[in-house]
């Protein structure tokens, strides 16, 4: 039986046609290097328009790199970044923030479904500074969260407000910002909420490898290209990293295809025979499933992951089909 | 007058059709992530076959990252890498080796046309180790060199032999390895010459951003994926970084198009009205040109660079046309 | 009322006479620099004799630096070090291991009274390696632990045995090794237990700032002086960092004065009106004390700390007097 | 014949009586840790008074660490520090600035006798910023220089003025600031000249290992203790690193003994049979000496170094005696 990766992650899908077509269109003639080209400029313009913000924009091929690059700009090595216990930067990036940030620390906080608990944040912010601990210089939110939950504008703004009162900077890991936007998170309010930097995910939304670094606080842009080059993140043929965004944003597909992914998750949730453990607010369904059952599902070829909290995760993407949901639902029913 | 970037660098060209077609072909269905996919495996197989070596192969989007990642694996932070005074790692990567290597040092040596002078190497290797200097742990050669010159097999082997006698490891910056191969550098002898790691350039050869890291010394491969992820260099949709290699290697275009670039350089050299300062052994022509003349050339729209040694550089690529060479030759004649 | 720091920590005490006298004795004539002097050699000989091991020995002024320097030698940046949840390297060194190790990770494990739980270690060692996590390359034990508990030889050997079976290296944070030795931990068995590196604490034992780095695995000593210099840890007048060890070891005071500190803790424990929360196996007493009571104690001038687990810590040192214990006991009785 | 290290360096001397006596005096009673003690406060007060500046002051045991810690605070990893070709940070610290600064670059400039050539600085400051080079963020001067020469107030101010016009920060490596002060460099004008940070050398002046970090720009002091701890530079028993300064400054010995060292160098210069290659403005004499002659000198037991520029260096210190100068002069006469 052939392995089926459809629901293993949203990065197992290929690239959407709009992204590929834009990439092909960018493959014309000569262009200046290192992100100074016309393609990168156009993609940046589209992002500024979408977010309604006069930000500097850069493109890199890895979300881990995007997050780490900017966290190193927001916190000194002897400082720390506040994030959720199960955030990607804390659990899935092989310590990359510490590498880019020369040992910068992470202060991880609990919270239901990947959203930082405001009371936990308040306690952390109230702690006295001591020389033998890394005091926080920034806060990082992830939207949608690792558990597919959505921060509301008010929820994000409240956390950022508390953090900024103490002088912290704010970072948004938006690897799944398209899904958040499709779920109602207002893109044009990101600056207003207080984010200094937004990582806007292309890859999981359906691009070839590309993430946009949106420097809302433009003072961070000083020598940022040198920072990228120094960290091996400024590719010479930059147009190929930027191009997919033109296709995805000019057509609106970045968001409409995320809406499709979200809808597929809701559909799967509706057919789910196992207890659902997190709110289905985007493109993921997390369920309770014992190990023998999961093994039976594996035996049928379905590749999925048991996640950090012990739940089993099913991810939908722009490429998820009705048929795939039906097939999975049937398999789940059978193994249940 | 429109700017013409044709000869500014070999990274201003787009991607060759063979690369783009393979990229499109890779955009089918679902695939596992982080370089474990079938596309990455196929590309690695092709490289192993081409180099006749049982190496581990990885793909990254940046040559700077490729070089730095492996140099950090070859030398500890308190050690150094020997390289040429004008090598890319020493002059054009914004200190990236020091970033990846936590302050690893570079010991730069002179040598005509970018080739390390054997006598200078011998002197450096003979120096006593002292605690207040970073002693060398590796040597890095670049072929073709920054000045378009070619190391012969014997020339490379002699340098590596001297270095390895002292226990150093050896790295090849092959950003233009295709041009070197087209110029006669025997790819199947790389392991025999003593290289522990080879960076095989895709980008300048005509790929979308992609460089292959060839770990000839397989012991370096232990936890190398984690090393890449930690450094923000392991993209989730790895197939798009690997795919172009399939097209370029299955068709032989990686090397035949480099041969074209080399031929264009020879053609340009034959028409060159200015003194040529370095042997034209690959796709570059370096000439003596005073500043007023260069300004007249700029005024005609031709974008080229004055290089580290004061010469003016003209780079050809897979995309350089006869017409472009003619047009440039005419312009040069006019400003001379 | 004057503040009394006697029980705040064992590093609030001054230096014992034996240490100061040796320092004065070392202040004669000229000496070669950077640890190559006769004083450093003599101190290293004494340590090798005490531990019965043919190790390389170096001296630094900071325990944090000593730990971090060697952890960076034992684990690559993309790897991790296993340690206790409340170990000094994880909680009290401002992220120094990550700084020295360029983002090296820590995998922290639970265990009663600061001793790593063997079952937790077994689970961690059994985890599959994945590229998105930092896999362990070393284990760090602390003896005595942060809670004043003692690893037995068998207890330490069992943990190290399990770790070494998986290829890990082993580090001993012996900031309070003198107290452990005085408590029965056999110094001449350290190599046999499997430690590759031992940090032997001078400062808390009663020295001016000095910690000995004992490289049991001599292969780690290659270019170690350069590693130290690169990290700002190789002082030119090295004799002053090494000298106190001569006085402390020639007289046996390093251990006999630690025995005194341990005895003072037992005496304090015997007079303690509050519940004791950890075994009193060395120079610390940890008790349950509510906040109003602690504030009353503070009001009497006694400086002590509420520790990571919520208990209140009283530390004895070589300089703790019977009178101080009596005075503290009286104060405790009064506030109880 | 016994080796004589007297003139090998100024760090082969022991500690002056004033330093040792202050250290002994500090060894009384209990004191709070990590530089918060009364001894550190008193030493800092004396330095502020001497320099007539309201700076934050910290103490570390290594000059390499002192320099690197603050350079990492002045320049980001993707930036560079301008310094002299032969400056200590560039040539004698095993790459420590790159380690502390996560790959921060050095731009080294020529200049006679270790003083940066103003024209070379002007050229560097005029270079356009490009993403593939590390652009300067700070400048570092050394006074006295590596060649024993002295910057005048006007000379230093002119270099700093040019640098600060471009927004750079300024660092003084004052490992031999005592010798500079004794030579006429006005300590109370350091802030006026534009230095943001001054490293004030204790060790070479005749202390046990201690260097003072003077943060003239007090904004750099924010979380500086955490920065030190993170880098393994905040020792718990801080009083022992600070104490010698009390003795050296209360008595004026820090400067008067440097004046003695300078006088010894002048005396040696007056007796020198070899050509003197650098101005004798402090405690060093650099001469031209061929290798056979140097070997004859070595054969007589005199330990000195052939320096970066090929000259042979003789260093005087607080401990240099008239008799030693006579003995060396006699030996030089004999081998000449």
PDB file of C-alpha atoms in Angstrom, chain A residues 77-78 91-95 98-99 102-103 131-134 305 308, chain C residues 77-78 91-95 98-99 102-103 131-134 305 308:
ATOM      1  CA  UNK A  77      22.558  37.040  23.279  1.00  0.00           C
ATOM      2  CA  UNK A  78      22.263  37.592  27.023  1.00  0.00           C
ATOM      3  CA  UNK A  91      10.426  22.749  19.832  1.00  0.00           C
ATOM      4  CA  UNK A  92      10.960  22.226  16.119  1.00  0.00           C
ATOM      5  CA  UNK A  93      13.901  24.292  14.985  1.00  0.00           C
ATOM      6  CA  UNK A  94      16.868  22.384  16.450  1.00  0.00           C
ATOM      7  CA  UNK A  95      17.835  25.345  18.583  1.00  0.00           C
ATOM      8  CA  UNK A  98      20.211  30.075  19.902  1.00  0.00           C
ATOM      9  CA  UNK A  99      22.474  29.667  16.895  1.00  0.00           C
ATOM     10  CA  UNK A 102      24.606  33.403  19.898  1.00  0.00           C
ATOM     11  CA  UNK A 103      22.912  31.679  22.786  1.00  0.00           C
ATOM     12  CA  UNK A 131      22.241  38.884  36.238  1.00  0.00           C
ATOM     13  CA  UNK A 132      22.169  35.082  36.272  1.00  0.00           C
ATOM     14  CA  UNK A 133      19.019  34.790  34.132  1.00  0.00           C
ATOM     15  CA  UNK A 134      18.305  35.953  30.591  1.00  0.00           C
ATOM     16  CA  UNK A 305       2.261  12.591  13.592  1.00  0.00           C
ATOM     17  CA  UNK A 308       3.926  17.356  21.499  1.00  0.00           C
TER      18      UNK A 308
ATOM     19  CA  UNK C  77      26.076  23.531  18.356  1.00  0.00           C
ATOM     20  CA  UNK C  78      23.338  21.388  16.787  1.00  0.00           C
ATOM     21  CA  UNK C  91      19.151  27.848  35.599  1.00  0.00           C
ATOM     22  CA  UNK C  92      21.904  30.081  36.932  1.00  0.00           C
ATOM     23  CA  UNK C  93      24.353  30.840  34.162  1.00  0.00           C
ATOM     24  CA  UNK C  94      22.391  33.290  31.977  1.00  0.00           C
ATOM     25  CA  UNK C  95      22.505  30.904  29.054  1.00  0.00           C
ATOM     26  CA  UNK C  98      24.465  28.433  24.581  1.00  0.00           C
ATOM     27  CA  UNK C  99      26.905  31.292  24.191  1.00  0.00           C
ATOM     28  CA  UNK C 102      26.900  28.656  19.628  1.00  0.00           C
ATOM     29  CA  UNK C 103      23.369  27.655  20.522  1.00  0.00           C
ATOM     30  CA  UNK C 131      16.675  16.614  12.424  1.00  0.00           C
ATOM     31  CA  UNK C 132      14.424  19.184  14.076  1.00  0.00           C
ATOM     32  CA  UNK C 133      15.634  18.474  17.610  1.00  0.00           C
ATOM     33  CA  UNK C 134      19.062  18.731  19.178  1.00  0.00           C
ATOM     34  CA  UNK C 305      17.386  32.723  49.087  1.00  0.00           C
ATOM     35  CA  UNK C 308      13.958  27.084  42.424  1.00  0.00           C
TER      36      UNK C 308
END
